[in-house]
Short mmCIF file of C-alpha atoms in Angstrom, two decimals:
data_model
loop_
_atom_site.label_atom_id
_atom_site.label_comp_id
_atom_site.label_asym_id
_atom_site.label_seq_id
_atom_site.Cartn_x
_atom_site.Cartn_y
_atom_site.Cartn_z
CA MET W 1 123.42 82.97 125.44
CA LYS W 2 122.46 86.55 124.55
CA LEU W 3 119.15 88.24 125.36
CA LEU W 4 117.87 91.71 124.50
CA ALA W 5 115.74 93.49 127.11
CA ILE W 6 113.37 96.22 125.91
CA GLU W 7 112.73 99.25 128.10
CA VAL W 8 111.20 101.88 125.84
CA GLY W 9 111.27 104.64 128.42
CA GLN W 10 113.71 104.35 131.30
CA PHE W 11 112.42 104.09 134.89
CA GLY W 12 115.72 105.07 136.46
CA ASP W 13 117.54 101.91 137.53
CA TYR W 14 114.33 100.20 138.69
CA TYR W 15 114.86 97.10 136.53
CA ASN W 16 118.60 96.79 137.06
CA SER W 17 118.26 94.37 139.98
CA ARG W 18 116.18 92.11 137.77
CA TYR W 19 118.65 92.41 134.91
CA GLN W 20 121.32 91.30 137.37
CA GLN W 21 119.19 88.27 138.25
CA VAL W 22 119.05 87.41 134.54
CA GLU W 23 122.85 87.61 134.39
CA GLN W 24 123.08 85.19 137.33
CA TYR W 25 121.68 82.53 135.01
CA GLY W 26 124.70 82.95 132.76
CA ILE W 27 122.96 85.24 130.28
CA GLU W 28 124.83 87.94 128.36
CA LEU W 29 122.25 90.71 128.67
CA TYR W 30 121.82 93.72 126.43
CA VAL W 31 119.30 96.53 126.98
CA LEU W 32 117.61 98.67 124.33
CA SER W 33 115.84 101.88 125.33
CA GLY W 34 114.12 104.59 123.37
CA VAL W 35 114.99 107.39 125.79
CA ALA W 36 117.32 106.86 128.76
CA ASP W 37 120.38 107.99 130.69
CA SER W 38 123.65 106.80 129.20
CA ASP W 39 124.76 105.11 132.43
CA HIS W 40 121.70 102.88 132.74
CA TRP W 41 123.42 99.54 132.01
CA HIS W 42 126.83 98.06 131.19
CA ALA W 43 128.95 99.95 128.68
CA GLY W 44 128.82 98.22 125.32
CA ARG W 45 125.57 96.45 126.18
CA PHE W 46 123.24 99.41 126.46
CA PHE W 47 121.79 101.14 123.42
CA ILE W 48 119.50 104.14 123.01
CA SER W 49 117.53 104.90 119.86
CA ASP W 50 116.82 108.50 121.00
CA SER W 51 113.29 107.87 119.81
CA MET W 52 110.25 106.12 121.21
CA ASP W 53 108.86 105.44 117.73
CA ILE W 54 108.57 101.70 117.16
CA ASN W 55 110.08 102.00 113.68
CA ASP W 56 113.26 103.55 115.07
CA LEU W 57 113.41 101.00 117.90
CA THR W 58 113.00 98.02 115.57
CA ALA W 59 115.55 99.43 113.10
CA LEU W 60 118.18 99.72 115.84
CA ALA W 61 117.25 96.30 117.22
CA ALA W 62 117.71 94.75 113.76
CA GLN W 63 121.12 96.39 113.42
CA LEU W 64 122.15 95.13 116.87
CA HIS W 65 120.90 91.64 116.05
CA GLN W 66 123.24 91.54 113.05
CA ASP W 67 126.14 92.40 115.34
CA PHE W 68 125.32 90.30 118.42
CA HIS W 69 122.94 87.52 117.25
CA PHE W 70 120.43 87.53 120.12
CA ASP W 71 118.74 84.34 121.24
CA GLY W 72 115.64 86.09 122.57
CA VAL W 73 113.83 89.33 123.39
CA PHE W 74 111.89 90.14 126.56
CA THR W 75 110.69 92.97 128.78
CA PHE W 76 109.94 93.48 132.45
CA ALA W 77 108.13 96.78 131.75
CA GLU W 78 104.38 97.04 131.21
CA ASN W 79 104.84 99.98 128.86
CA SER W 80 107.20 97.91 126.67
CA VAL W 81 105.10 94.75 126.18
CA ILE W 82 103.87 95.76 122.73
CA ALA W 83 107.26 97.07 121.61
CA ALA W 84 109.00 93.87 122.76
CA ALA W 85 106.56 91.74 120.75
CA MET W 86 107.02 93.88 117.64
CA ILE W 87 110.81 93.84 117.94
CA ALA W 88 110.95 90.07 118.52
CA ASP W 89 108.71 89.57 115.50
CA THR W 90 111.02 91.73 113.36
CA LEU W 91 114.05 89.71 114.51
CA HIS W 92 112.20 86.39 113.94
CA LEU W 93 112.70 85.40 117.57
CA PRO W 94 110.17 83.72 119.94
CA SER W 95 107.42 86.04 121.11
CA ILE W 96 103.75 86.44 121.81
CA PRO W 97 101.79 87.74 118.80
CA VAL W 98 101.55 91.52 118.56
CA ASP W 99 97.76 91.27 118.77
CA ALA W 100 98.10 89.34 122.04
CA ALA W 101 100.48 92.00 123.33
CA VAL W 102 97.90 94.70 122.63
CA LYS W 103 95.18 92.66 124.38
CA SER W 104 97.51 92.25 127.35
CA ARG W 105 98.41 95.94 127.55
CA ASN W 106 95.36 98.03 126.66
CA LYS W 107 92.61 97.29 129.18
CA ILE W 108 89.71 97.91 126.80
CA ALA W 109 91.20 95.45 124.28
CA MET W 110 91.73 93.01 127.16
CA ARG W 111 88.13 93.29 128.34
CA GLU W 112 86.77 92.86 124.83
CA ALA W 113 88.92 89.75 124.42
CA HIS W 114 87.62 88.36 127.73
CA ARG W 115 84.05 88.96 126.65
CA ALA W 116 84.61 87.31 123.27
CA GLY W 117 86.41 84.36 124.87
CA GLN W 118 83.92 84.00 127.74
CA ALA W 119 86.63 84.49 130.36
CA PRO W 120 85.23 85.73 133.71
CA HIS W 121 85.40 89.52 133.83
CA PRO W 122 83.53 92.51 135.25
CA GLU W 123 81.06 94.39 133.09
CA PHE W 124 82.67 97.40 131.44
CA ARG W 125 82.21 100.45 129.25
CA LEU W 126 84.76 102.65 127.47
CA THR W 127 84.05 106.16 128.77
CA PRO W 128 86.16 108.92 127.18
CA THR W 129 83.89 111.66 128.59
CA LEU W 130 82.31 112.39 131.96
CA PRO W 131 78.72 112.08 130.65
CA GLU W 132 79.55 108.64 129.26
CA ALA W 133 81.13 107.64 132.58
CA LEU W 134 78.07 108.80 134.53
CA GLU W 135 75.78 106.93 132.14
CA ALA W 136 77.87 103.75 132.42
CA ALA W 137 77.89 103.93 136.21
CA ALA W 138 74.15 104.40 136.29
CA VAL W 139 73.67 101.31 134.11
CA LEU W 140 76.21 99.12 135.93
CA GLY W 141 75.22 100.37 139.38
CA TYR W 142 77.38 102.03 142.01
CA PRO W 143 79.99 101.37 143.24
CA VAL W 144 82.03 101.14 140.06
CA ILE W 145 85.73 101.18 139.17
CA LEU W 146 87.17 104.00 137.08
CA LYS W 147 90.52 103.08 135.49
CA PRO W 148 92.86 103.99 132.60
CA THR W 149 93.08 101.84 129.51
CA LEU W 150 96.89 102.16 129.52
CA GLY W 151 97.64 102.30 133.22
CA SER W 152 99.69 100.19 135.59
CA ALA W 153 100.66 100.19 139.28
CA SER W 154 97.08 101.27 140.13
CA GLN W 155 97.72 104.80 138.87
CA PHE W 156 94.44 106.74 138.61
CA VAL W 157 92.28 103.75 139.52
CA TYR W 158 89.34 104.72 141.74
CA ARG W 159 86.38 103.12 143.36
CA VAL W 160 83.49 105.50 142.70
CA ASP W 161 80.46 105.34 144.98
CA THR W 162 78.32 108.26 143.78
CA PRO W 163 77.78 110.55 140.77
CA GLN W 164 79.36 113.33 142.84
CA GLN W 165 82.56 111.29 143.26
CA MET W 166 82.58 110.51 139.55
CA ALA W 167 82.40 114.22 138.80
CA GLU W 168 85.36 114.73 141.16
CA PHE W 169 87.59 111.84 140.11
CA PHE W 170 86.98 111.71 136.36
CA PRO W 171 88.61 115.03 135.38
CA LYS W 172 91.60 114.32 137.63
CA ALA W 173 92.06 110.91 136.04
CA LEU W 174 91.59 112.29 132.53
CA ILE W 175 94.40 114.78 133.07
CA GLY W 176 96.54 112.29 134.97
CA ILE W 177 96.58 109.57 132.31
CA THR W 178 98.36 111.86 129.86
CA GLU W 179 101.07 112.67 132.42
CA MET W 180 101.67 109.29 134.10
CA SER W 181 105.04 107.72 133.39
CA GLN W 182 103.49 104.45 132.20
CA PHE W 183 101.98 106.28 129.23
CA LYS W 184 104.75 108.80 128.57
CA ASN W 185 107.27 105.93 128.36
CA GLU W 186 105.17 103.87 125.94
CA GLY W 187 106.45 102.98 122.49
CA ILE W 188 104.85 105.04 119.74
CA THR W 189 102.86 102.73 117.47
CA ASP W 190 99.53 102.86 115.68
CA VAL W 191 98.39 99.56 117.26
CA LEU W 192 98.46 100.86 120.83
CA GLY W 193 94.75 101.58 121.12
CA PRO W 194 93.03 104.42 122.97
CA ASN W 195 94.55 106.15 125.97
CA SER W 196 91.27 106.74 127.73
CA LEU W 197 89.19 105.73 130.76
CA LEU W 198 86.76 102.90 131.30
CA VAL W 199 84.16 102.15 133.94
CA GLU W 200 83.82 98.62 135.31
CA SER W 201 81.41 96.92 137.67
CA TYR W 202 82.82 96.56 141.17
CA LEU W 203 84.25 93.24 142.35
CA ASP W 204 83.85 93.17 146.12
CA GLY W 205 85.94 90.17 147.16
CA ARG W 206 89.52 89.34 148.03
CA GLU W 207 92.34 89.87 145.53
CA PHE W 208 95.13 87.48 144.54
CA LEU W 209 98.29 88.15 142.55
CA ILE W 210 99.50 85.26 140.46
CA GLU W 211 102.76 84.56 138.63
CA ALA W 212 102.18 82.02 135.87
CA TYR W 213 103.06 80.94 132.36
CA SER W 214 101.17 79.49 129.41
CA TRP W 215 102.58 76.98 126.97
CA ASP W 216 100.72 75.45 124.03
CA GLY W 217 97.31 75.35 125.68
CA VAL W 218 98.49 74.62 129.21
CA THR W 219 98.52 77.24 131.98
CA VAL W 220 100.81 76.69 134.97
CA LEU W 221 100.41 78.72 138.16
CA GLY W 222 103.78 79.41 139.75
CA SER W 223 102.93 81.59 142.74
CA ILE W 224 99.75 82.87 144.41
CA VAL W 225 99.95 85.90 146.66
CA ASP W 226 97.11 87.00 148.94
CA ARG W 227 96.44 90.72 149.08
CA VAL W 228 95.98 91.47 152.76
CA THR W 229 94.50 94.96 152.95
CA LEU W 230 91.15 96.29 151.87
CA GLU W 231 91.33 99.47 149.85
CA GLY W 232 89.32 102.65 150.00
CA ASN W 233 88.53 104.81 146.99
CA SER W 234 92.04 104.48 145.53
CA PHE W 235 94.15 101.39 145.08
CA ASP W 236 97.70 100.83 146.32
CA ASP W 237 99.77 97.73 145.56
CA ASP W 238 100.47 97.68 149.25
CA VAL W 239 100.41 94.60 151.53
CA HIS W 240 100.74 90.94 150.50
CA HIS W 241 101.34 87.50 152.03
CA THR W 242 102.33 84.04 150.83
CA PRO W 243 101.48 81.21 150.75
CA THR W 244 97.87 81.68 149.76
CA ASP W 245 95.13 80.43 152.08
CA LEU W 246 92.87 79.46 149.17
CA ASP W 247 91.48 75.94 149.49
CA GLY W 248 91.73 73.29 146.78
CA LEU W 249 88.42 74.08 145.08
CA ASP W 250 89.06 77.82 144.94
CA LEU W 251 92.58 77.17 143.64
CA GLN W 252 91.11 75.11 140.83
CA ARG W 253 88.60 77.85 139.99
CA VAL W 254 91.31 80.52 140.00
CA HIS W 255 93.44 78.33 137.74
CA GLU W 256 90.54 77.96 135.32
CA ALA W 257 89.96 81.72 135.27
CA VAL W 258 93.62 82.51 134.53
CA HIS W 259 93.67 79.89 131.79
CA ALA W 260 90.50 81.26 130.20
CA GLY W 261 91.97 84.76 130.22
CA ALA W 262 95.26 83.61 128.73
CA VAL W 263 93.45 81.82 125.90
CA ALA W 264 91.18 84.82 125.28
CA GLN W 265 94.17 87.17 125.08
CA GLY W 266 96.05 84.85 122.71
CA LEU W 267 98.90 84.12 125.14
CA THR W 268 99.99 80.77 123.73
CA ARG W 269 103.59 80.92 125.03
CA SER W 270 104.05 83.63 127.60
CA VAL W 271 104.89 84.49 131.18
CA MET W 272 101.97 86.14 132.97
CA HIS W 273 101.14 88.29 135.94
CA ALA W 274 97.45 87.81 136.74
CA GLU W 275 95.28 89.65 139.23
CA ILE W 276 92.11 87.83 140.27
CA ARG W 277 89.25 88.80 142.59
CA LEU W 278 86.74 86.50 144.20
CA HIS W 279 83.35 88.15 143.71
CA GLN W 280 80.37 86.43 145.32
CA GLY W 281 82.51 83.32 145.63
CA LYS W 282 83.63 83.20 141.99
CA PRO W 283 86.96 84.32 140.47
CA TYR W 284 86.99 87.26 138.04
CA ILE W 285 89.92 88.64 136.10
CA VAL W 286 91.13 92.09 137.09
CA GLU W 287 93.91 91.87 134.51
CA ILE W 288 96.47 89.53 132.98
CA ALA W 289 99.77 91.10 131.94
CA ALA W 290 102.22 89.43 129.57
CA ARG W 291 105.19 90.00 131.87
CA PRO W 292 106.17 89.02 135.42
CA GLY W 293 104.80 91.04 138.32
CA GLY W 294 106.75 93.90 139.83
CA GLY W 295 107.81 94.83 143.33
CA GLY W 296 109.05 91.77 145.19
CA LEU W 297 106.72 89.20 143.66
CA ASP W 298 109.64 87.32 142.13
CA PHE W 299 111.25 86.94 145.58
CA MET W 300 107.96 85.83 147.11
CA ALA W 301 107.46 83.24 144.36
CA ARG W 302 110.89 81.69 144.83
CA ILE W 303 110.69 81.61 148.65
CA SER W 304 107.11 80.41 149.06
CA ALA W 305 106.58 78.25 145.97
CA GLY W 306 109.98 77.42 144.45
CA TYR W 307 108.99 79.19 141.22
CA CYS W 308 111.33 81.72 139.63
CA PRO W 309 109.55 84.18 137.31
CA ILE W 310 112.94 85.44 136.10
CA LYS W 311 113.98 81.98 134.91
CA ALA W 312 110.57 81.57 133.27
CA VAL W 313 111.12 84.83 131.37
CA ILE W 314 114.47 83.55 130.10
CA ASP W 315 113.03 80.19 129.07
CA VAL W 316 110.06 81.65 127.21
CA ALA W 317 112.25 84.27 125.50
CA ILE W 318 114.40 81.55 123.93
CA GLY W 319 111.43 79.34 123.01
CA GLN W 320 111.92 76.80 125.78
CA LYS W 321 109.14 75.52 128.05
CA PRO W 322 109.81 76.31 131.75
CA ASP W 323 110.38 73.18 133.83
CA TYR W 324 108.06 74.21 136.69
CA LEU W 325 104.98 71.98 136.33
CA ARG W 326 102.53 72.92 139.10
CA TYR W 327 101.99 75.24 142.06
CA SER W 328 103.91 73.69 144.97
CA PRO W 329 104.09 75.67 148.25
CA THR W 330 107.35 75.26 150.15
CA GLY W 331 105.84 75.97 153.59
CA LYS W 332 107.84 79.19 153.97
CA HIS W 333 105.97 82.44 154.59
CA THR W 334 106.63 85.90 153.19
CA PHE W 335 105.02 89.24 153.96
CA ALA W 336 105.69 92.27 151.78
CA LEU W 337 104.42 95.82 151.52
CA CYS W 338 104.97 99.13 149.81
CA LEU W 339 106.71 101.92 151.71
CA ILE W 340 104.42 104.93 151.55
CA SER W 341 105.08 108.50 152.63
CA ALA W 342 103.21 111.77 152.72
CA ALA W 343 102.94 113.69 149.47
CA GLY W 344 105.63 116.21 148.62
CA ARG W 345 109.30 116.40 147.67
CA ILE W 346 111.50 113.90 149.53
CA ASP W 347 114.02 115.55 151.87
CA THR W 348 115.34 112.55 153.80
CA ILE W 349 115.00 108.76 153.96
CA SER W 350 116.25 106.94 157.04
CA VAL W 351 116.51 103.13 157.19
CA PRO W 352 117.77 101.46 160.41
CA GLU W 353 120.79 99.21 159.99
CA HIS W 354 119.19 96.30 161.86
CA VAL W 355 116.41 96.23 159.24
CA THR W 356 118.80 95.98 156.32
CA GLN W 357 121.03 93.42 158.03
CA ASP W 358 118.28 91.08 159.18
CA PRO W 359 118.78 87.85 157.16
CA ASN W 360 115.00 87.49 156.99
CA THR W 361 114.66 90.83 155.18
CA PHE W 362 114.63 89.41 151.66
CA MET W 363 113.81 92.73 150.02
CA LEU W 364 114.35 96.37 150.87
CA LYS W 365 114.29 98.50 147.75
CA ILE W 366 114.07 102.28 147.66
CA ILE W 367 112.82 103.39 144.23
CA SER W 368 112.23 107.11 144.90
CA PRO W 369 115.54 108.96 145.45
CA LEU W 370 115.99 112.14 147.43
CA GLY W 371 114.40 115.07 145.65
CA SER W 372 111.64 112.98 144.05
CA VAL W 373 108.14 114.41 144.09
CA ILE W 374 105.65 112.00 145.65
CA LYS W 375 102.04 112.22 144.52
CA ARG W 376 99.35 110.50 146.55
CA PRO W 377 95.66 109.90 145.78
CA PRO W 378 93.75 111.39 144.13
CA LEU W 379 96.70 112.90 142.20
CA GLY W 380 98.80 109.74 141.93
CA ASN W 381 99.98 106.55 143.68
CA ASP W 382 103.72 107.12 144.07
CA ILE W 383 105.56 105.02 146.64
CA ILE W 384 108.98 105.13 148.30
CA GLY W 385 109.89 101.48 147.78
CA PHE W 386 109.27 97.89 148.86
CA LEU W 387 109.95 95.87 152.00
CA GLY W 388 109.61 92.11 152.42
CA VAL W 389 110.44 89.63 155.18
CA LYS W 390 110.33 85.85 155.38
CA GLY W 391 109.67 83.50 158.28
CA SER W 392 107.85 80.43 159.52
CA SER W 393 104.34 81.86 159.96
CA ARG W 394 101.94 84.53 158.82
CA GLN W 395 101.92 86.17 162.25
CA GLU W 396 105.71 86.30 162.53
CA THR W 397 106.23 87.82 159.10
CA GLU W 398 103.35 90.27 159.37
CA GLU W 399 104.44 91.63 162.74
CA LYS W 400 108.04 92.07 161.62
CA ALA W 401 107.16 93.66 158.26
CA MET W 402 104.77 96.13 159.86
CA SER W 403 107.29 97.03 162.54
CA TYR W 404 110.15 97.49 160.08
CA SER W 405 108.05 99.59 157.69
CA GLN W 406 107.26 102.02 160.52
CA GLN W 407 110.97 102.41 161.21
CA VAL W 408 111.71 103.61 157.67
CA ILE W 409 111.33 107.37 158.17
CA VAL W 410 110.68 109.64 155.19
CA THR W 411 110.39 113.42 155.39
CA THR W 412 108.79 115.45 152.62
CA ARG W 413 108.05 119.09 152.06
#
């Protein structure tokens, strides 16, 4: 079986470990990029259009399809969701509709779809200028959330408590959204929607990260991850634990919210990464992406719930319903966090051998090589990598993960 992965703009070798997981299912995997290094994937299975224009990408994909006869198209990259849908449509292969891809990528289109479909969501306003942002915040009431329409990984997302903070954060975010890699690596298409900022009402409860899929009107939750930390004015995808401690009633309500969002966004057959917050006891949608979650969420799903988001991606890409039927915790615990350093250019990264060789360290991934420039809030949310451990209890995994993360030493200048 042959699949084509779309990665419009290369993020180094960030997705290679996931591509290797796809291969472990017996898939012959090809990768198509718009702009990338020539050594990104296997020779003879990696193709570069030298253009991020969707017309050039689809033309090359069509040519490759004639040569290799792909069985499906998919992406792991947020910035490639729309391009993957357009390419799959051109090749007449299974895919979400392009309109659904736009609603799952551009946050203002997503919010408008939630409002039209009566899916639970925060109040929102599109605010391309500071005066509009100040007006929206005054109407919605502080605190509010300021966020990009085309962001990901919490880049340039702020909690804003006062008009003075809005005046400080807004211009930094407005400049930042044109420079962030998620936008610069986006496919060029006229359906993308505005690259701007929006203001949302603040959801003050706990956050949950969910791996799921939808299939012909049915939404199946595969994994539910509890976000452990409480954020300040900026948001890091930082510390998470499984299995969730949500009770049966809250699980049902979260399920209903994810389903309503999937229907509103037009995700009839799709994998999903959903972020949900409980606000005043009720679940609200932070976002629903038409791709699996990043970091180590795939590991956490397999260990704690027996659900493999990678296998679900393969199944959906070839038009086959995944065989996972309901959320089923295994009783195993995982605890994962982002490795964060001071801002600056990375000089050294030191990881103790006992951390890497511990059989309960299920993930230790460094994504920022030596020489990388790390930006921290309010200028960015760059991280060093990810660390995850497994065990028999929340306390055991938390203590070990926190201890190990402190032993990963990064120097910057």
